[in-house]
Coordinates of C-alpha atoms and ligand atoms in Angstrom, one line a residue:
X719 CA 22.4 -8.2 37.6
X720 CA 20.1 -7.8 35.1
X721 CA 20.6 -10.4 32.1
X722 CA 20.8 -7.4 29.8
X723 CA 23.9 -6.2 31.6
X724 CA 25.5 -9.2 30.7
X725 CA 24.6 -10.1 27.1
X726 CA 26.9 -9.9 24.2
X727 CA 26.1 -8.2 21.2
X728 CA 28.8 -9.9 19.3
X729 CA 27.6 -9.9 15.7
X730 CA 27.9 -13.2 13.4
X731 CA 31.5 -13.5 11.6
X732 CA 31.4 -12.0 8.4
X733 CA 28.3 -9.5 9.1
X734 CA 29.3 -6.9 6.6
X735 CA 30.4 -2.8 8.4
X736 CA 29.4 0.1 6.3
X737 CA 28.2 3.6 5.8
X738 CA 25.8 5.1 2.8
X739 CA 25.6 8.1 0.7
X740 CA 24.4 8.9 -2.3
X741 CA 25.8 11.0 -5.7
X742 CA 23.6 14.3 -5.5
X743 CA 23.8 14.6 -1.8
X744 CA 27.8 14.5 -1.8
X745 CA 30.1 14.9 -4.9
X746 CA 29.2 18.4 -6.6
X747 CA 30.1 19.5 -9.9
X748 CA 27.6 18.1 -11.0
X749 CA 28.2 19.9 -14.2
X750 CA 31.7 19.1 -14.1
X751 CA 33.4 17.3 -17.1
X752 CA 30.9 17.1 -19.5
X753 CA 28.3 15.3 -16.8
X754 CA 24.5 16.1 -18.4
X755 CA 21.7 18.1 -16.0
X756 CA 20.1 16.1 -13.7
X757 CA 16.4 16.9 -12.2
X758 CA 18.2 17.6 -8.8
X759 CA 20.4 20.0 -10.6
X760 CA 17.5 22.1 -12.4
X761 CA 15.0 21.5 -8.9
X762 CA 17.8 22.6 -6.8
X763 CA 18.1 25.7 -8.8
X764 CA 14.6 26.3 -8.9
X765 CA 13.9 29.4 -6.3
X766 CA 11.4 28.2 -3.4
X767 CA 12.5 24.5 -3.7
X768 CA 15.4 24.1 -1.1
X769 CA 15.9 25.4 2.3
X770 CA 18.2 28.5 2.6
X771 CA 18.6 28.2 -1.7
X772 CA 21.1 25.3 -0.9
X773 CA 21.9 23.3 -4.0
X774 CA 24.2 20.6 -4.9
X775 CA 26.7 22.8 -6.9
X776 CA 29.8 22.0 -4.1
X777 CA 27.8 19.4 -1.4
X778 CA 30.7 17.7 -0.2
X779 CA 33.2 18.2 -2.8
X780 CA 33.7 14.8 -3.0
X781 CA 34.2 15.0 -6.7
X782 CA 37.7 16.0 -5.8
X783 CA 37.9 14.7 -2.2
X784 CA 37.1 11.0 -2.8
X785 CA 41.1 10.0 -2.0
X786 CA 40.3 11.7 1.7
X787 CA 37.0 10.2 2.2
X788 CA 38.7 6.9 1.8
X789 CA 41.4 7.8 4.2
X790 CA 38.2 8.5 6.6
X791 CA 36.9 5.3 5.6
X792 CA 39.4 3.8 6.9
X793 CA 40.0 5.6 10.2
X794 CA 36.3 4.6 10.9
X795 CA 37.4 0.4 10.0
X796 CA 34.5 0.8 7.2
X797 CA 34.0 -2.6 5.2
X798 CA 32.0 -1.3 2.7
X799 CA 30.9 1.8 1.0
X800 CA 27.2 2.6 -0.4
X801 CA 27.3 5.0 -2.5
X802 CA 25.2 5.9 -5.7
X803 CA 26.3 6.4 -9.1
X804 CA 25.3 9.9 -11.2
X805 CA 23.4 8.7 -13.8
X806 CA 24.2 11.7 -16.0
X807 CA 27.4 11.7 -15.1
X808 CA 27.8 9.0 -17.2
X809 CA 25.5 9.2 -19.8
X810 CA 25.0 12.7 -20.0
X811 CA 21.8 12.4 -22.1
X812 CA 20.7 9.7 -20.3
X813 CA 20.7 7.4 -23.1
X814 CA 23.4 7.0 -25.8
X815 CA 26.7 8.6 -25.8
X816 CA 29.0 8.0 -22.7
X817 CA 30.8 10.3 -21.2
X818 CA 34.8 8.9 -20.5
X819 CA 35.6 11.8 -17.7
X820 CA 31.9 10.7 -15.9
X821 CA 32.8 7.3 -15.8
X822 CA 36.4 7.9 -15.0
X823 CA 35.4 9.4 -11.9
X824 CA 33.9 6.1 -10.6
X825 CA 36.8 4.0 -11.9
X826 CA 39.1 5.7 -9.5
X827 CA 36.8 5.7 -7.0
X828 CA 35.9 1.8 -6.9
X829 CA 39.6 0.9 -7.6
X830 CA 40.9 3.3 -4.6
X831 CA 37.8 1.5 -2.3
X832 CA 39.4 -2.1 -3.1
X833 CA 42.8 -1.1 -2.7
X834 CA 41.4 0.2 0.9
X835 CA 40.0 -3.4 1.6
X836 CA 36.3 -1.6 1.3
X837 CA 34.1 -3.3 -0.3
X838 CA 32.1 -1.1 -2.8
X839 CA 28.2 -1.5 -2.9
X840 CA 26.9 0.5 -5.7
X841 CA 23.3 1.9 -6.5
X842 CA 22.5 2.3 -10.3
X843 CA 19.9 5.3 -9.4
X844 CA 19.3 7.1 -6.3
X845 CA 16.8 9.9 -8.0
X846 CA 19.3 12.1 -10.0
X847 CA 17.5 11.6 -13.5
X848 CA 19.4 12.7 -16.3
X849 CA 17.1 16.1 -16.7
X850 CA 17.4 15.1 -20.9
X851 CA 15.2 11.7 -20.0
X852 CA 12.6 13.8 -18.3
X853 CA 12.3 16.2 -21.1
X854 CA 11.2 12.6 -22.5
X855 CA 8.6 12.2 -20.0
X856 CA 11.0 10.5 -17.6
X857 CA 9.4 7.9 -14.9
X858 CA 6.1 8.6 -16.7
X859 CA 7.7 7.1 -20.3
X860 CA 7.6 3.7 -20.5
X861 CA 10.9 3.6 -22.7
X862 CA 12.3 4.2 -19.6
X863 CA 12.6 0.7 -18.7
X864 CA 15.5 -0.1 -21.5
X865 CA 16.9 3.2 -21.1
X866 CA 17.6 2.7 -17.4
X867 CA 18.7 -1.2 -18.3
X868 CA 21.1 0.3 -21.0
X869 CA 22.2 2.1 -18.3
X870 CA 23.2 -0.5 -16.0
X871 CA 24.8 -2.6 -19.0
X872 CA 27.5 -0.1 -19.1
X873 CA 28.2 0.1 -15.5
X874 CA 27.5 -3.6 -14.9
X875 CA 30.4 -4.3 -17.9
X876 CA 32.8 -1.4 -17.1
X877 CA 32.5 -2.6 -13.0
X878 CA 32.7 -6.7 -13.9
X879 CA 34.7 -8.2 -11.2
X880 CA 35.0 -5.0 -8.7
X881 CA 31.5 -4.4 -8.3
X882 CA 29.9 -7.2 -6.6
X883 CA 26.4 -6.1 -4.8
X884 CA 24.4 -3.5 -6.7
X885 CA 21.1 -2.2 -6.0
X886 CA 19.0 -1.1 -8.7
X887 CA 17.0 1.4 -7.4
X888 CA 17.0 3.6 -4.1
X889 CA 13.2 4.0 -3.0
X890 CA 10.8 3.6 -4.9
X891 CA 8.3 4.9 -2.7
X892 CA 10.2 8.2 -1.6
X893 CA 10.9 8.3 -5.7
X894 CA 7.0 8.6 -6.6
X895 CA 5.4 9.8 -3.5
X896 CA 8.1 12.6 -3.2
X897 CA 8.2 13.6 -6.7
X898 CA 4.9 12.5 -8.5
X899 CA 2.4 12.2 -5.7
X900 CA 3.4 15.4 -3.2
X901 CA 5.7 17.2 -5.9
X902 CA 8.5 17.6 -2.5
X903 CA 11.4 16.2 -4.9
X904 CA 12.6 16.2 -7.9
X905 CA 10.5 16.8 -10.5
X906 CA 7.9 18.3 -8.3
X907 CA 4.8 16.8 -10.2
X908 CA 1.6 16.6 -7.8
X909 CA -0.9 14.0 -9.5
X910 CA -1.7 10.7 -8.4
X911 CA -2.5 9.8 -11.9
X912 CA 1.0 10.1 -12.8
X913 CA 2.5 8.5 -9.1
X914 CA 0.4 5.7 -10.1
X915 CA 2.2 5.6 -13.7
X916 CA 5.8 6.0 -12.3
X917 CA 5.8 3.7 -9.7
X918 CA 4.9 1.2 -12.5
X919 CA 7.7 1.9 -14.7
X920 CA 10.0 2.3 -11.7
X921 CA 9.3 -1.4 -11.0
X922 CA 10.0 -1.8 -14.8
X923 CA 12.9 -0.3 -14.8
X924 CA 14.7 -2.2 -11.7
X925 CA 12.9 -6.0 -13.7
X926 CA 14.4 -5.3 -17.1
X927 CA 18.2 -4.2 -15.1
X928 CA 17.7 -7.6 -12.9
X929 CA 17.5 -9.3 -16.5
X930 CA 20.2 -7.2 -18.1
X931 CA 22.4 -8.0 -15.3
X932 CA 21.9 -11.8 -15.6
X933 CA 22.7 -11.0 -19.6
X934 CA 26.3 -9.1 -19.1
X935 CA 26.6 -8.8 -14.9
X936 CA 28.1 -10.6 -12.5
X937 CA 28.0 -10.7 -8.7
X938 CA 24.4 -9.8 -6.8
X939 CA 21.4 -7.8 -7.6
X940 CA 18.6 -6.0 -5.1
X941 CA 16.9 -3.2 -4.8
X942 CA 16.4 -0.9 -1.6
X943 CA 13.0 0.2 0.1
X944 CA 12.1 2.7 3.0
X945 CA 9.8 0.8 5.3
X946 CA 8.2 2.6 7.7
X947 CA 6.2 0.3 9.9
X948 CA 2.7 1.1 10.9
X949 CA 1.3 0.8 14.4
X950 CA -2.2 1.4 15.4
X951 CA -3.3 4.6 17.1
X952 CA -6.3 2.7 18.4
X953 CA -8.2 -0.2 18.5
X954 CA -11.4 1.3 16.6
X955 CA -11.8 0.0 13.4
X956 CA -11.4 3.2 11.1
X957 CA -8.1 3.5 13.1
X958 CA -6.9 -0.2 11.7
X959 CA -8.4 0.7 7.9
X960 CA -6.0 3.9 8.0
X961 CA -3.4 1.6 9.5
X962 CA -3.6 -0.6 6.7
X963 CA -4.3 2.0 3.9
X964 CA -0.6 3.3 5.1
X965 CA 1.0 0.2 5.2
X966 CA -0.1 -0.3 1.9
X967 CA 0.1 3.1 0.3
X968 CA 3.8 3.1 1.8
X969 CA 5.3 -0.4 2.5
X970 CA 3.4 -2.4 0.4
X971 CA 3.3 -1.0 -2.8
X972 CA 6.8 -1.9 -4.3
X973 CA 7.2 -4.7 -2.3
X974 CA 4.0 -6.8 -2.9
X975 CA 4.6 -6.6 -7.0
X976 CA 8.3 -7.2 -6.4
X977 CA 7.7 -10.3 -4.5
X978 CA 5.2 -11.5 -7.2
X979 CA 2.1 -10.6 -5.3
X980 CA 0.8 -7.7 -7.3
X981 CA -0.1 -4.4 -5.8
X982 CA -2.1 -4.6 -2.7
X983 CA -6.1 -3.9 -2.5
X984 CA -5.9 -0.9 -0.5
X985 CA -4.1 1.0 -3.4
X986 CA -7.4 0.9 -5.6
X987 CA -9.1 2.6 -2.1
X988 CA -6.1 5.4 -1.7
X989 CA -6.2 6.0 -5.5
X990 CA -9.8 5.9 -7.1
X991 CA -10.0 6.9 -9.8
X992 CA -6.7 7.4 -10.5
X993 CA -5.5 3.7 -10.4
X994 CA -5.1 1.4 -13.2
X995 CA -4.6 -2.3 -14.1
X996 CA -2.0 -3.0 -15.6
X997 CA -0.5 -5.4 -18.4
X998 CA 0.0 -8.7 -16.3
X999 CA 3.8 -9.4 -18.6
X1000 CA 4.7 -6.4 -16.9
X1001 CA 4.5 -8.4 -13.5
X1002 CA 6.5 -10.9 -14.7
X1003 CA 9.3 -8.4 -15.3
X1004 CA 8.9 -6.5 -12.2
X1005 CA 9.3 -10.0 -10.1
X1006 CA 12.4 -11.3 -11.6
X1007 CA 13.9 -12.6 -9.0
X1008 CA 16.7 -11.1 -7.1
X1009 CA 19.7 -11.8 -4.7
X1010 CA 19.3 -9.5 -1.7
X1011 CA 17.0 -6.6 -0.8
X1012 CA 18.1 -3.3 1.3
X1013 CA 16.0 -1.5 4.1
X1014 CA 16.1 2.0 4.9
X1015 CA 15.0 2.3 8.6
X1016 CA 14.6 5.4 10.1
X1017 CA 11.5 5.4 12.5
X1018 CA 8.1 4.3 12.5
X1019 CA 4.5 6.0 12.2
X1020 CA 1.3 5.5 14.8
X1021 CA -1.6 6.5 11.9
X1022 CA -5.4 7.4 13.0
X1023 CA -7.7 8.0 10.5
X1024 CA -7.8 11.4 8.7
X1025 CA -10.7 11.9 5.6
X1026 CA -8.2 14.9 4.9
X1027 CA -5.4 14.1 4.5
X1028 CA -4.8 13.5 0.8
X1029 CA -4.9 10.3 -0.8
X1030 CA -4.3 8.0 2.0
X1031 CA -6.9 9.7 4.7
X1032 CA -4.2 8.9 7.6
X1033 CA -2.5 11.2 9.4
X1034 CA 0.4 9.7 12.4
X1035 CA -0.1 10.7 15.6
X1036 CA 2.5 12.1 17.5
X1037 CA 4.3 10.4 20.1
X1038 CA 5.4 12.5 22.3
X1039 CA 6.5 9.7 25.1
X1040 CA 9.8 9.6 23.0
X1041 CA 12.5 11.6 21.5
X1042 CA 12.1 12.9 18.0
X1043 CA 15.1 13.8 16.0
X1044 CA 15.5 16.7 13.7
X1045 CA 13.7 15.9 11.0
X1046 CA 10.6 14.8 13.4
X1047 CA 11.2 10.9 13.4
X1048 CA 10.1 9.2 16.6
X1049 CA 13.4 7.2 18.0
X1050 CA 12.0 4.2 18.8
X1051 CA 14.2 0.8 18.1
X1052 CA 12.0 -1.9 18.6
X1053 CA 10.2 -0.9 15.6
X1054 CA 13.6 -1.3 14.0
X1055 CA 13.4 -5.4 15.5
X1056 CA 10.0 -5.7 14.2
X1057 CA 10.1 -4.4 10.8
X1058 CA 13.2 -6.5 10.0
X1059 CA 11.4 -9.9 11.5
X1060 CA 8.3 -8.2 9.1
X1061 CA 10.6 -7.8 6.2
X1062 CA 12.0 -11.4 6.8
X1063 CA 8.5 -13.0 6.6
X1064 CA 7.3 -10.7 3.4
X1065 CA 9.9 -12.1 1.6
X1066 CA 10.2 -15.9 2.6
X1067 CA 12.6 -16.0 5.0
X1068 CA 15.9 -16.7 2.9
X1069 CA 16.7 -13.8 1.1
X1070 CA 19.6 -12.0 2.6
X1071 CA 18.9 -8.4 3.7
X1072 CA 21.1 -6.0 3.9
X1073 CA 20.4 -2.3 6.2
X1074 CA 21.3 -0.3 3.2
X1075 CA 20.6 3.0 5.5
X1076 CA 19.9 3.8 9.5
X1077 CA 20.7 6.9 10.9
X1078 CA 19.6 10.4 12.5
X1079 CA 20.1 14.0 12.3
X1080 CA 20.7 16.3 15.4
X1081 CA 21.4 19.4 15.5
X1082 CA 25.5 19.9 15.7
X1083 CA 27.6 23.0 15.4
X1084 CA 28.7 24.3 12.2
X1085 CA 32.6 23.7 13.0
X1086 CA 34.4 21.3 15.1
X1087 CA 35.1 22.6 18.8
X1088 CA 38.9 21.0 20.4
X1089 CA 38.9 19.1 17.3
X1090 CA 36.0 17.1 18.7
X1091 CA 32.0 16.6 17.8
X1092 CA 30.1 15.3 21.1
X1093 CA 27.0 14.0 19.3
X1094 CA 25.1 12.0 22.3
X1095 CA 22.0 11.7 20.7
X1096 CA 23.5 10.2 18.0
X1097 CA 25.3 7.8 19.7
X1098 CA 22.6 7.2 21.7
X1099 CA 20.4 6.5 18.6
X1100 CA 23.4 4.5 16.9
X1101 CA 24.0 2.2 20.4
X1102 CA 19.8 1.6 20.5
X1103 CA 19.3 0.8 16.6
X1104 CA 22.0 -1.8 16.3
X1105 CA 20.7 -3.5 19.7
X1106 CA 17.6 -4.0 17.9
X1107 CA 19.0 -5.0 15.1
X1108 CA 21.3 -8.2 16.8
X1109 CA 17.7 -8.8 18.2
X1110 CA 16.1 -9.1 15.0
X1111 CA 19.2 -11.4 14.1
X1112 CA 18.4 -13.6 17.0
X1113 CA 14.8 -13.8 15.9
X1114 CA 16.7 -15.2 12.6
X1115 CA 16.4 -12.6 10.1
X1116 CA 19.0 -13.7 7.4
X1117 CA 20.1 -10.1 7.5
X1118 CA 24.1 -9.8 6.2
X1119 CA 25.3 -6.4 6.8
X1120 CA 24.6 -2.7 7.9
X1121 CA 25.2 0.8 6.4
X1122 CA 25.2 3.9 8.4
X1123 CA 23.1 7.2 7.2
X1124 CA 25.7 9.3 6.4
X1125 CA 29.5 8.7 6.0
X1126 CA 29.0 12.9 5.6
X1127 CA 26.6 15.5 6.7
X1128 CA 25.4 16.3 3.4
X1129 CA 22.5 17.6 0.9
X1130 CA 19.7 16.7 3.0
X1131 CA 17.7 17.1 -0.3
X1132 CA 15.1 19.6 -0.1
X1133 CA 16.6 20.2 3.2
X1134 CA 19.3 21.8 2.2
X1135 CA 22.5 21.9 4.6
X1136 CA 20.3 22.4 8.0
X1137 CA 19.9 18.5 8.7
X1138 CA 23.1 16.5 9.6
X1139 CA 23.1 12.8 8.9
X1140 CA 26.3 12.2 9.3
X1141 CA 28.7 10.2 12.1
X1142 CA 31.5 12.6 9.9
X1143 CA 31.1 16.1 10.3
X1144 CA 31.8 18.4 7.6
X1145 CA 32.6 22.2 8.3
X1146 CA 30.5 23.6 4.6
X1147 CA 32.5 26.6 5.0
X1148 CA 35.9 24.7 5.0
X1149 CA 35.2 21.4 3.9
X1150 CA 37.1 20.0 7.2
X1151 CA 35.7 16.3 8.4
X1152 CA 35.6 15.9 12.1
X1153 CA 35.0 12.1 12.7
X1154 CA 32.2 13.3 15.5
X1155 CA 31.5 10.6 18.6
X1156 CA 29.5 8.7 16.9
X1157 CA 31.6 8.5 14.4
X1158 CA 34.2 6.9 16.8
X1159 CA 32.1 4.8 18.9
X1160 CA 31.3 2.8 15.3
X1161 CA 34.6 2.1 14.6
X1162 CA 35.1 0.7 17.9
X1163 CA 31.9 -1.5 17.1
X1164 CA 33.1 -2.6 13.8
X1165 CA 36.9 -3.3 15.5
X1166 CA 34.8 -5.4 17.8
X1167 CA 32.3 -7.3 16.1
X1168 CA 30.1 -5.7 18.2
X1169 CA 31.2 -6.5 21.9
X1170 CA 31.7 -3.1 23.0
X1171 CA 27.7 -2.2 22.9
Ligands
PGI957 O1 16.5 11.5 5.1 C1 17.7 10.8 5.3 C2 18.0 9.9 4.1 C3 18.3 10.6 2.8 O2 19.3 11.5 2.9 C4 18.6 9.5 1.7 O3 19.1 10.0 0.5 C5 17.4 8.7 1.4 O4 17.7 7.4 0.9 C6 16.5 8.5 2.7 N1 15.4 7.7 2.8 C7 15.0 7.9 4.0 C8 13.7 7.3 4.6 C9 12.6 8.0 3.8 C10 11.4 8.2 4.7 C11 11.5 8.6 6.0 C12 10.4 8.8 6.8 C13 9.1 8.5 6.2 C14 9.1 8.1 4.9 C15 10.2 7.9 4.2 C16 15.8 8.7 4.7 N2 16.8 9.0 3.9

């Protein structure tokens, strides 16, 4: 007997159980009760942006579902809920007047998740900009800081007491390199003058909401970043420069200035002439400290060197020794170990980590079949990742809880409908949830503080 047959993967008392989703991706009517345009809204509708013309107009229907979604919460023994708040929603302009009805919607919601025993986590901003601030210049305005701080006041006030853990800001990196750098996402701008400019004032924005929540808030303040972890292609040395070029361009760039470093080197290298200093107050801002941090973990990238490939001249080799998922990703876990013991060291060692999102999409049928989903890969991908992840707990990451990519299928963004994230199925055509295998197997994990792995 091997001594992996016999290991526990019992999980440390009080590790916190949860899944993840965000506003855009799930709710729809988006328009609905005097919530303001949001850049996914006018992107979305924007012909040649989505897959299939999918938009957010219905998603999930969660709007009016929410009361059934915590039933199904509960039927998977969920501890805690991510989910993202509609910034428009809200504060239909963006900045100003509130909207009651918008801010109703997440009153319900948070009080029907605590009646539930869930405990809510809540994102301020998970890329729906209120489509009135980017008329202003959006990520590229420097106001932007106070209005997204103004923005937090009224949630951190309105949520005192039931809201404990809030993240600021949902990627950074995915935020500018997906919608300022590439132009993939909302809003679709393609300079690296202005990626260079937003990712600034993104890391603004989340420092002056840190310091506006010590003001008015109470409870804990992070912010969630995508790492993807880089692994040589080779050992020759233009291989390594790409390497680090990535790592910098991609899991670096918020993190170093968050952590008080300042941006990495490399980023003057990957930018030229279209990076800038910048006012060193700023930095002071952008490293107030802070009480947790999320990762989103998906997969990891083996980069070689590639002069072509725009700005960061590195290109990932495929590795085609192991099972990719729909959307491309390599499945390989004990990248998931290593970038956790990596995250752990980048940020000293104490600061409690939280997996704010894991998952993968595999292709599953559009309806339930016997009432049932059969979603092996998933399971199989769900059963690998959180065995890497107890070992990265063994290795002593402080790391206090995990959320599972997606409580739905949903609005796989640019994606449209064709990529399923969820352990829940949802029939688009009905809007019947099928808790699929995966689905089951984690509430039998969470039941059993992880003993059945
Ligand atoms: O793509 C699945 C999910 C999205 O649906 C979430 O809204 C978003 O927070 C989110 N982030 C990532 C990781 C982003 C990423 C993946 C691979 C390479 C670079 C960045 C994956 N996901």
């Amino acid at each position: 007997m091997s001594s992996e047959t016999t290991r526990s993967y019992r999980f440390p008392e009080g590790f916190l159980w949860g899944a993840a989703t965000a506003a855009y991706q799930i709710e729809g009517s988006s328009m609905a009760d005097g919530a303001g345009e949001s850049i996914w809204d006018r992107f979305s509708h924007t012909p040649g942006n989505m897959k299939d013309g999918d938009t957010g107009d219905v998603a999930c229907d969660h709007y009016n579902r929410w009361r059934e979604d915590i039933e199904l919460m509960k039927r998977l023994n969920l501890q805690a809920y991510r989910f993202s708040v509609s910034w428009s929603r809200v504060i239909p302009e963006g900045r100003g007047a509130i909207n009651a009805k918008g801010l109703d919607f997440y009153d319900r919601l948070v009080d029907g998740l605590l009646e539930a025993g869930i405990e809510p986590l809540a994102t301020l901003y998970h890329w729906d900009l209120p489509a009135a601030l980017d008329d202003r210049g959006g990520w590229l305005n420097p106001d932007i800081a106070d209005w997204f701080a103004d923005y937090g006041q009224v949630l951190f006030e309105t949520f005192k007491g039931r809201v404990k853990t809030w993240g600021t800001i949902n990627e950074p990196w995915v935020i500018v390199d997906g919608g300022y750098l590439h132009g993939a996402l909302a809003p679709g701008h393609r300079s690296a003058f202005e990626a260079v400019i937003a990712g600034h004032n993104v890391l603004r924005a989340h420092g002056a909401a840190v310091k506006r929540f010590r003001e008015v808030g109470e409870g804990r303040i992070g912010i969630v970043l995508n790492i993807e972890p880089k692994y040589p292609a080779s050992d020759k040395p233009e291989d390594e420069a790409a390497r680090k070029r990535a790592e910098a361009q991609m899991n670096r760039w918020f993190l170093d200035p968050l952590m008080g470093r300042g941006y990495p080197e490399e980023l003057k290298d990957v930018y030229g002439e279209a990076w800038r200093e910048f006012p060193r107050e700023d930095f002071e801002l952008i490293a107030e400290p802070t009480d947790w941090m999320g990762l989103n973990w998906y997969t990891r990238a083996v980069p070689e060197n590639a002069p072509d490939a725009w700005p960061v001249r590195a290109r990932p080799v495929k590795q085609v020794q192991h099972a990719h998922t729909e959307t491309g990703w390599e499945v390989y876990p004990p990248a998931f170990t290593d970038t956790l013991v990596w995250l752990s060291e980048q940020t000293g060692g104490k600061l409690p980590l939280m997996v704010t999102e894991n998952g993968s999409a595999w292709y599953d049928p559009p309806h339930a079949i016997e009432g049932r989903i059969h979603d092996p890969m998933r399971v199989h991908y769900l059963q690998t990742h959180l065995k890497a992840m107890h070992d990265a707990i063994g290795k002593g990451v402080p790391l206090r809880g995990y959320m599972a990519w997606s409580l739905l299928d949903n609005l796989e963004w640019s994606l449209g409908y064709s990529k399923r994230f969820g352990i829940t199925h949802v029939n688009f055509a009905t809007q019947e949830r099928t808790i699929k295998d995966s689905g089951l197997l984690y509430a039998e994990v969470i039941r059993s503080h992880g003993e059945v792995l």
